[in-house]
Amino acid sequence: RINMDATLETSEETGFYDRNAAAKLHERIEKRQQVLAEDVERRKEARQSQSVAEEKSEYFVSSFNAERAGIQELLSGCSGADRPTVTQKLEEATAKMTQLQKFLNDSMIFLSQYQIRVAQGALQKLQASLNETREEALPKKKFAFRSRTKAAENVSDSPPPPSSETVSSGVTKVDEATISAQTGFSNISNESLTMTSEEIQSRDVLLTHLTNCKVRLYGSPSTLHLKHITACEVLCGPVATSVFVDHCSNSVLGLACQQLRTHNTTDTQVYLHVTSRAIIEDCRGVSFAPFCWSYPTLDQDFAASGLDQDRNNWSQVDDFNWLAAGTPSPNWTVIPEADRKTAWDP
């Protein structure tokens, strides 16, 4: 307890207590008590906030695992079933996968980085299992991409099947991992390539083995795959689900999507709009900035894709090769504002 009488100042001339000193002392005591009370309240709110976050996290984990188990059960039920039953189960599993991805996206605000990585890894394995089940139960006829010399010419939907890896007509067989893609460009150099909304809307698009090309994809595809892209500039309208980039180098990409997965990519700029978190693996020299490409029907394509135009996590990047907590990954950077590209087409 502070001895107020002992601390009051006495005037040497009058011998009376200094009333101003007493008032100042009272003020200091009241301020100190207020600070202590505010500190107690902050600690209380922090404990409550932590408790709520833990409860939300526990709910997410249990709900996520239950939904994942339900999808796995649907896929298991495809084994030995007739075609109509398989089709129904796969459609249901696909819808549940979309809901589960949205559940993860909406929960990221209170999940730890470790929990996000675990959930994203589980979704990736589940998607691979779904694709494998679909291929086994409902196999599609293989097709090939044909090289094009005209900019706006897209891949034929039903080309003749190739007899070998490369046939005399110039048709190149696409690897097994990407035969589900339905349209795109392949094996082209030094060209300007364009596809319209009618050509790519709600379809899977594959760009592979392109060198020094300028690509413009107007519309909202379902997915986008980029493989073996060198010294290219690729701009694409809003992708409803995921963009997969593999073996890309010295390129500039403009992408809007729900999820971005980038592998084996070097010295590439990505102008990105992503509603979850971008993922890189086995990459170096990758840099990011906000998506800034625009064309007349962009808003309509965002609406068609279902992406939230006001939610962009372009700078939230998870590097699966860099798990050191609290230390930024050296494999990616943010493009300085002064160095960002703003004009794309004349």
GROMACS .gro file of C-alpha atoms in nm:
model
  346
    1ARG     CA    1   0.000   0.000   0.000
    2ILE     CA    2   0.128   0.343  -0.091
    3ASN     CA    3   0.165   0.582   0.206
    4MET     CA    4  -0.001   0.889   0.066
    5ASP     CA    5   0.083   1.114   0.362
    6ALA     CA    6   0.452   1.030   0.339
    7THR     CA    7   0.469   1.124  -0.026
    8LEU     CA    8   0.288   1.452  -0.014
    9GLU     CA    9   0.510   1.748  -0.074
   10THR     CA   10   0.528   2.022   0.188
   11SER     CA   11   0.589   2.382   0.099
   12GLU     CA   12   0.895   2.520   0.278
   13GLU     CA   13   0.743   2.865   0.288
   14THR     CA   14   0.390   2.788   0.418
   15GLY     CA   15   0.422   2.444   0.579
   16PHE     CA   16   0.099   2.325   0.413
   17TYR     CA   17   0.062   2.010   0.208
   18ASP     CA   18   0.083   2.059  -0.167
   19ARG     CA   19  -0.270   1.980  -0.283
   20ASN     CA   20  -0.156   1.945  -0.646
   21ALA     CA   21   0.089   1.668  -0.553
   22ALA     CA   22  -0.191   1.478  -0.376
   23ALA     CA   23  -0.415   1.504  -0.683
   24LYS     CA   24  -0.135   1.380  -0.912
   25LEU     CA   25  -0.071   1.085  -0.682
   26HIS     CA   26  -0.440   0.987  -0.689
   27GLU     CA   27  -0.436   1.010  -1.069
   28ARG     CA   28  -0.129   0.782  -1.096
   29ILE     CA   29  -0.289   0.523  -0.867
   30GLU     CA   30  -0.612   0.523  -1.067
   31LYS     CA   31  -0.424   0.485  -1.397
   32ARG     CA   32  -0.223   0.194  -1.260
   33GLN     CA   33  -0.538   0.019  -1.140
   34GLN     CA   34  -0.697   0.073  -1.483
   35VAL     CA   35  -0.393  -0.075  -1.660
   36LEU     CA   36  -0.399  -0.380  -1.432
   37ALA     CA   37  -0.771  -0.431  -1.493
   38GLU     CA   38  -0.724  -0.404  -1.872
   39ASP     CA   39  -0.438  -0.655  -1.859
   40VAL     CA   40  -0.654  -0.902  -1.668
   41GLU     CA   41  -0.934  -0.860  -1.923
   42ARG     CA   42  -0.692  -0.912  -2.215
   43ARG     CA   43  -0.561  -1.231  -2.060
   44LYS     CA   44  -0.915  -1.354  -2.007
   45GLU     CA   45  -1.012  -1.279  -2.368
   46ALA     CA   46  -0.694  -1.452  -2.496
   47ARG     CA   47  -0.776  -1.767  -2.296
   48GLN     CA   48  -1.132  -1.763  -2.427
   49SER     CA   49  -1.014  -1.709  -2.786
   50GLN     CA   50  -0.763  -1.993  -2.759
   51SER     CA   51  -1.032  -2.221  -2.619
   52VAL     CA   52  -1.270  -2.136  -2.904
   53ALA     CA   53  -0.997  -2.194  -3.164
   54GLU     CA   54  -0.913  -2.531  -3.012
   55GLU     CA   55  -1.280  -2.631  -3.012
   56LYS     CA   56  -1.315  -2.526  -3.378
   57SER     CA   57  -0.998  -2.714  -3.468
   58GLU     CA   58  -1.120  -3.031  -3.298
   59TYR     CA   59  -1.456  -3.002  -3.474
   60PHE     CA   60  -1.283  -2.955  -3.810
   61VAL     CA   61  -1.059  -3.261  -3.766
   62SER     CA   62  -1.343  -3.490  -3.662
   63SER     CA   63  -1.580  -3.362  -3.934
   64PHE     CA   64  -1.310  -3.372  -4.203
   65ASN     CA   65  -1.214  -3.730  -4.118
   66ALA     CA   66  -1.578  -3.839  -4.113
   67GLU     CA   67  -1.646  -3.686  -4.456
   68ARG     CA   68  -1.325  -3.834  -4.596
   69ALA     CA   69  -1.424  -4.179  -4.469
   70GLY     CA   70  -1.765  -4.137  -4.636
   71ILE     CA   71  -1.601  -4.059  -4.971
   72GLN     CA   72  -1.366  -4.355  -4.937
   73GLU     CA   73  -1.666  -4.578  -4.867
   74LEU     CA   74  -1.836  -4.453  -5.184
   75LEU     CA   75  -1.525  -4.530  -5.388
   76SER     CA   76  -1.495  -4.877  -5.236
   77GLY     CA   77  -1.858  -4.940  -5.333
   78CYS     CA   78  -1.766  -4.895  -5.700
   79SER     CA   79  -1.574  -5.223  -5.707
   80GLY     CA   80  -1.779  -5.485  -5.891
   81ALA     CA   81  -2.086  -5.259  -5.927
   82ASP     CA   82  -2.272  -5.206  -6.256
   83ARG     CA   83  -2.208  -4.897  -6.465
   84PRO     CA   84  -2.516  -4.693  -6.354
   85THR     CA   85  -2.433  -4.756  -5.987
   86VAL     CA   86  -2.068  -4.663  -6.040
   87THR     CA   87  -2.167  -4.345  -6.222
   88GLN     CA   88  -2.398  -4.244  -5.939
   89LYS     CA   89  -2.140  -4.313  -5.669
   90LEU     CA   90  -1.867  -4.125  -5.855
   91GLU     CA   91  -2.092  -3.823  -5.902
   92GLU     CA   92  -2.177  -3.825  -5.532
   93ALA     CA   93  -1.811  -3.864  -5.437
   94THR     CA   94  -1.712  -3.574  -5.665
   95ALA     CA   95  -1.977  -3.348  -5.509
   96LYS     CA   96  -1.861  -3.443  -5.158
   97MET     CA   97  -1.499  -3.373  -5.257
   98THR     CA   98  -1.596  -3.022  -5.367
   99GLN     CA   99  -1.779  -2.965  -5.037
  100LEU     CA  100  -1.484  -3.100  -4.838
  101GLN     CA  101  -1.241  -2.867  -5.019
  102LYS     CA  102  -1.471  -2.571  -4.943
  103PHE     CA  103  -1.490  -2.681  -4.579
  104LEU     CA  104  -1.110  -2.674  -4.562
  105ASN     CA  105  -1.090  -2.336  -4.736
  106ASP     CA  106  -1.340  -2.182  -4.493
  107SER     CA  107  -1.162  -2.331  -4.189
  108MET     CA  108  -0.807  -2.215  -4.270
  109ILE     CA  109  -0.849  -1.899  -4.062
  110PHE     CA  110  -0.825  -2.096  -3.735
  111LEU     CA  111  -0.620  -2.402  -3.840
  112SER     CA  112  -0.245  -2.436  -3.786
  113GLN     CA  113  -0.009  -2.465  -4.082
  114TYR     CA  114   0.051  -2.830  -3.994
  115GLN     CA  115  -0.322  -2.907  -3.991
  116ILE     CA  116  -0.366  -2.734  -4.327
  117ARG     CA  117  -0.080  -2.934  -4.484
  118VAL     CA  118  -0.219  -3.262  -4.348
  119ALA     CA  119  -0.570  -3.187  -4.476
  120GLN     CA  120  -0.442  -3.077  -4.818
  121GLY     CA  121  -0.233  -3.392  -4.845
  122ALA     CA  122  -0.535  -3.606  -4.755
  123LEU     CA  123  -0.745  -3.429  -5.019
  124GLN     CA  124  -0.476  -3.483  -5.279
  125LYS     CA  125  -0.465  -3.857  -5.207
  126LEU     CA  126  -0.843  -3.874  -5.210
  127GLN     CA  127  -0.857  -3.698  -5.547
  128ALA     CA  128  -0.600  -3.941  -5.687
  129SER     CA  129  -0.807  -4.233  -5.558
  130LEU     CA  130  -1.120  -4.083  -5.717
  131ASN     CA  131  -0.944  -4.042  -6.052
  132GLU     CA  132  -0.807  -4.395  -6.036
  133THR     CA  133  -1.147  -4.541  -5.953
  134ARG     CA  134  -1.306  -4.349  -6.241
  135GLU     CA  135  -1.041  -4.472  -6.485
  136GLU     CA  136  -1.082  -4.832  -6.376
  137ALA     CA  137  -1.461  -4.838  -6.360
  138LEU     CA  138  -1.541  -4.601  -6.649
  139PRO     CA  139  -1.238  -4.611  -6.882
  140LYS     CA  140  -1.227  -4.344  -7.150
  141LYS     CA  141  -1.105  -4.385  -7.503
  142LYS     CA  142  -0.753  -4.254  -7.535
  143PHE     CA  143  -0.697  -3.956  -7.755
  144ALA     CA  144  -0.408  -3.738  -7.864
  145PHE     CA  145  -0.322  -3.375  -7.907
  146ARG     CA  146  -0.219  -3.254  -8.251
  147SER     CA  147   0.034  -2.977  -8.296
  148ARG     CA  148  -0.116  -2.659  -8.438
  149THR     CA  149   0.043  -2.381  -8.638
  150LYS     CA  150  -0.259  -2.150  -8.626
  151ALA     CA  151  -0.303  -1.947  -8.310
  152ALA     CA  152  -0.673  -1.998  -8.248
  153GLU     CA  153  -0.697  -2.363  -8.354
  154ASN     CA  154  -0.768  -2.598  -8.066
  155VAL     CA  155  -0.729  -2.968  -8.015
  156SER     CA  156  -0.972  -3.197  -8.195
  157ASP     CA  157  -1.207  -3.383  -7.964
  158SER     CA  158  -1.188  -3.711  -8.151
  159PRO     CA  159  -0.859  -3.755  -8.340
  160PRO     CA  160  -0.754  -4.095  -8.472
  161PRO     CA  161  -0.568  -4.303  -8.212
  162PRO     CA  162  -0.189  -4.297  -8.252
  163SER     CA  163  -0.010  -4.621  -8.323
  164SER     CA  164   0.304  -4.520  -8.134
  165GLU     CA  165   0.444  -4.241  -7.921
  166THR     CA  166   0.492  -4.021  -8.229
  167VAL     CA  167   0.338  -4.100  -8.568
  168SER     CA  168   0.416  -3.956  -8.909
  169SER     CA  169   0.121  -3.715  -8.903
  170GLY     CA  170   0.276  -3.529  -8.610
  171VAL     CA  171   0.034  -3.658  -8.345
  172THR     CA  172   0.193  -3.705  -8.006
  173LYS     CA  173   0.037  -3.934  -7.746
  174VAL     CA  174  -0.031  -3.766  -7.414
  175ASP     CA  175   0.097  -3.940  -7.101
  176GLU     CA  176  -0.149  -4.149  -6.900
  177ALA     CA  177  -0.175  -3.894  -6.618
  178THR     CA  178  -0.335  -3.633  -6.841
  179ILE     CA  179  -0.549  -3.826  -7.090
  180SER     CA  180  -0.863  -3.701  -6.918
  181ALA     CA  181  -0.796  -3.346  -7.040
  182GLN     CA  182  -1.029  -3.261  -7.326
  183THR     CA  183  -0.877  -2.962  -7.500
  184GLY     CA  184  -0.559  -2.758  -7.519
  185PHE     CA  185  -0.232  -2.704  -7.708
  186SER     CA  186   0.071  -2.932  -7.737
  187ASN     CA  187   0.419  -2.929  -7.895
  188ILE     CA  188   0.418  -2.572  -8.026
  189SER     CA  189   0.692  -2.308  -8.038
  190ASN     CA  190   0.696  -1.936  -8.115
  191GLU     CA  191   0.319  -1.896  -8.157
  192SER     CA  192   0.035  -1.684  -8.017
  193LEU     CA  193  -0.237  -1.925  -7.902
  194THR     CA  194  -0.593  -1.834  -7.808
  195MET     CA  195  -0.901  -2.026  -7.696
  196THR     CA  196  -1.247  -1.879  -7.648
  197SER     CA  197  -1.497  -1.925  -7.368
  198GLU     CA  198  -1.705  -2.158  -7.584
  199GLU     CA  199  -1.404  -2.385  -7.635
  200ILE     CA  200  -1.294  -2.419  -7.272
  201GLN     CA  201  -1.601  -2.348  -7.058
  202SER     CA  202  -1.631  -2.611  -6.779
  203ARG     CA  203  -1.377  -2.834  -6.955
  204ASP     CA  204  -1.035  -2.970  -6.859
  205VAL     CA  205  -0.754  -2.786  -7.038
  206LEU     CA  206  -0.400  -2.914  -7.094
  207LEU     CA  207  -0.106  -2.709  -7.217
  208THR     CA  208   0.204  -2.921  -7.268
  209HIS     CA  209   0.548  -2.886  -7.430
  210LEU     CA  210   0.512  -2.519  -7.528
  211THR     CA  211   0.814  -2.299  -7.589
  212ASN     CA  212   0.821  -1.920  -7.634
  213CYS     CA  213   0.443  -1.901  -7.680
  214LYS     CA  214   0.190  -1.639  -7.574
  215VAL     CA  215  -0.130  -1.813  -7.458
  216ARG     CA  216  -0.467  -1.652  -7.383
  217LEU     CA  217  -0.750  -1.867  -7.245
  218TYR     CA  218  -1.078  -1.673  -7.219
  219GLY     CA  219  -1.350  -1.834  -7.009
  220SER     CA  220  -1.382  -2.059  -6.705
  221PRO     CA  221  -1.236  -2.409  -6.745
  222SER     CA  222  -1.293  -2.684  -6.490
  223THR     CA  223  -0.921  -2.755  -6.439
  224LEU     CA  224  -0.597  -2.640  -6.599
  225HIS     CA  225  -0.278  -2.847  -6.641
  226LEU     CA  226   0.050  -2.690  -6.751
  227LYS     CA  227   0.338  -2.931  -6.823
  228HIS     CA  228   0.680  -2.860  -6.972
  229ILE     CA  229   0.624  -2.489  -7.033
  230THR     CA  230   0.935  -2.289  -7.128
  231ALA     CA  231   0.966  -1.911  -7.178
  232CYS     CA  232   0.591  -1.866  -7.222
  233GLU     CA  233   0.332  -1.615  -7.111
  234VAL     CA  234   0.010  -1.792  -7.014
  235LEU     CA  235  -0.303  -1.607  -6.902
  236CYS     CA  236  -0.620  -1.793  -6.811
  237GLY     CA  237  -0.966  -1.692  -6.692
  238PRO     CA  238  -1.103  -1.818  -6.357
  239VAL     CA  239  -1.056  -2.195  -6.312
  240ALA     CA  240  -1.339  -2.354  -6.115
  241THR     CA  241  -1.118  -2.599  -5.926
  242SER     CA  242  -0.741  -2.656  -5.947
  243VAL     CA  243  -0.445  -2.549  -6.158
  244PHE     CA  244  -0.155  -2.796  -6.178
  245VAL     CA  245   0.185  -2.669  -6.294
  246ASP     CA  246   0.475  -2.908  -6.358
  247HIS     CA  247   0.817  -2.845  -6.515
  248CYS     CA  248   0.765  -2.479  -6.596
  249SER     CA  249   1.062  -2.245  -6.640
  250ASN     CA  250   1.135  -1.881  -6.728
  251SER     CA  251   0.768  -1.806  -6.776
  252VAL     CA  252   0.495  -1.567  -6.667
  253LEU     CA  253   0.158  -1.707  -6.558
  254GLY     CA  254  -0.167  -1.526  -6.483
  255LEU     CA  255  -0.405  -1.760  -6.301
  256ALA     CA  256  -0.726  -1.747  -6.097
  257CYS     CA  257  -0.834  -2.068  -5.927
  258GLN     CA  258  -0.951  -2.241  -5.613
  259GLN     CA  259  -0.620  -2.421  -5.563
  260LEU     CA  260  -0.272  -2.399  -5.717
  261ARG     CA  261  -0.020  -2.684  -5.706
  262THR     CA  262   0.322  -2.615  -5.857
  263HIS     CA  263   0.597  -2.874  -5.900
  264ASN     CA  264   0.948  -2.870  -6.052
  265THR     CA  265   0.920  -2.506  -6.155
  266THR     CA  266   1.198  -2.248  -6.175
  267ASP     CA  267   1.236  -1.875  -6.242
  268THR     CA  268   0.867  -1.816  -6.304
  269GLN     CA  269   0.637  -1.528  -6.211
  270VAL     CA  270   0.281  -1.610  -6.106
  271TYR     CA  271   0.012  -1.340  -6.101
  272LEU     CA  272  -0.238  -1.522  -5.885
  273HIS     CA  273  -0.592  -1.516  -5.751
  274VAL     CA  274  -0.644  -1.820  -5.527
  275THR     CA  275  -0.915  -1.879  -5.269
  276SER     CA  276  -0.728  -2.144  -5.069
  277ARG     CA  277  -0.347  -2.148  -5.044
  278ALA     CA  278  -0.088  -2.196  -5.315
  279ILE     CA  279   0.138  -2.501  -5.286
  280ILE     CA  280   0.488  -2.536  -5.431
  281GLU     CA  281   0.716  -2.838  -5.422
  282ASP     CA  282   1.062  -2.891  -5.572
  283CYS     CA  283   1.058  -2.530  -5.696
  284ARG     CA  284   1.300  -2.238  -5.685
  285GLY     CA  285   1.292  -1.880  -5.805
  286VAL     CA  286   0.911  -1.863  -5.812
  287SER     CA  287   0.760  -1.522  -5.739
  288PHE     CA  288   0.402  -1.411  -5.679
  289ALA     CA  289   0.182  -1.103  -5.725
  290PRO     CA  290  -0.195  -1.045  -5.737
  291PHE     CA  291  -0.381  -1.151  -6.052
  292CYS     CA  292  -0.430  -0.840  -6.268
  293TRP     CA  293  -0.524  -0.961  -6.617
  294SER     CA  294  -0.857  -0.828  -6.738
  295TYR     CA  295  -1.085  -0.884  -7.036
  296PRO     CA  296  -1.449  -0.787  -7.108
  297THR     CA  297  -1.620  -1.100  -6.971
  298LEU     CA  298  -1.392  -1.158  -6.670
  299ASP     CA  299  -1.663  -1.082  -6.410
  300GLN     CA  300  -1.904  -1.321  -6.582
  301ASP     CA  301  -1.640  -1.593  -6.585
  302PHE     CA  302  -1.570  -1.542  -6.214
  303ALA     CA  303  -1.942  -1.588  -6.149
  304ALA     CA  304  -1.948  -1.903  -6.364
  305SER     CA  305  -1.645  -2.047  -6.184
  306GLY     CA  306  -1.792  -1.999  -5.837
  307LEU     CA  307  -1.472  -1.834  -5.711
  308ASP     CA  308  -1.499  -1.554  -5.455
  309GLN     CA  309  -1.364  -1.248  -5.636
  310ASP     CA  310  -1.308  -1.067  -5.304
  311ARG     CA  311  -1.100  -1.345  -5.149
  312ASN     CA  312  -0.743  -1.372  -5.273
  313ASN     CA  313  -0.467  -1.551  -5.079
  314TRP     CA  314  -0.202  -1.491  -5.346
  315SER     CA  315   0.078  -1.432  -5.093
  316GLN     CA  316  -0.003  -1.733  -4.869
  317VAL     CA  317   0.224  -2.001  -5.016
  318ASP     CA  318   0.306  -2.339  -4.862
  319ASP     CA  319   0.642  -2.486  -4.964
  320PHE     CA  320   0.640  -2.861  -4.903
  321ASN     CA  321   1.020  -2.861  -4.916
  322TRP     CA  322   1.053  -2.598  -4.644
  323LEU     CA  323   0.897  -2.681  -4.311
  324ALA     CA  324   1.114  -2.463  -4.086
  325ALA     CA  325   0.867  -2.282  -3.863
  326GLY     CA  326   0.909  -1.906  -3.847
  327THR     CA  327   1.162  -1.891  -4.130
  328PRO     CA  328   1.047  -1.788  -4.481
  329SER     CA  329   1.111  -2.031  -4.764
  330PRO     CA  330   1.397  -1.923  -4.992
  331ASN     CA  331   1.224  -2.085  -5.290
  332TRP     CA  332   0.960  -1.816  -5.346
  333THR     CA  333   0.924  -1.440  -5.310
  334VAL     CA  334   0.675  -1.159  -5.359
  335ILE     CA  335   0.724  -0.951  -5.675
  336PRO     CA  336   0.794  -0.589  -5.571
  337GLU     CA  337   0.514  -0.354  -5.675
  338ALA     CA  338   0.748  -0.149  -5.893
  339ASP     CA  339   0.844  -0.461  -6.090
  340ARG     CA  340   0.494  -0.601  -6.146
  341LYS     CA  341   0.355  -0.626  -6.496
  342THR     CA  342   0.041  -0.418  -6.551
  343ALA     CA  343  -0.010  -0.415  -6.931
  344TRP     CA  344  -0.060  -0.753  -7.097
  345ASP     CA  345  -0.188  -0.688  -7.447
  346PRO     CA  346  -0.157  -0.395  -7.688
   0.00000   0.00000   0.00000
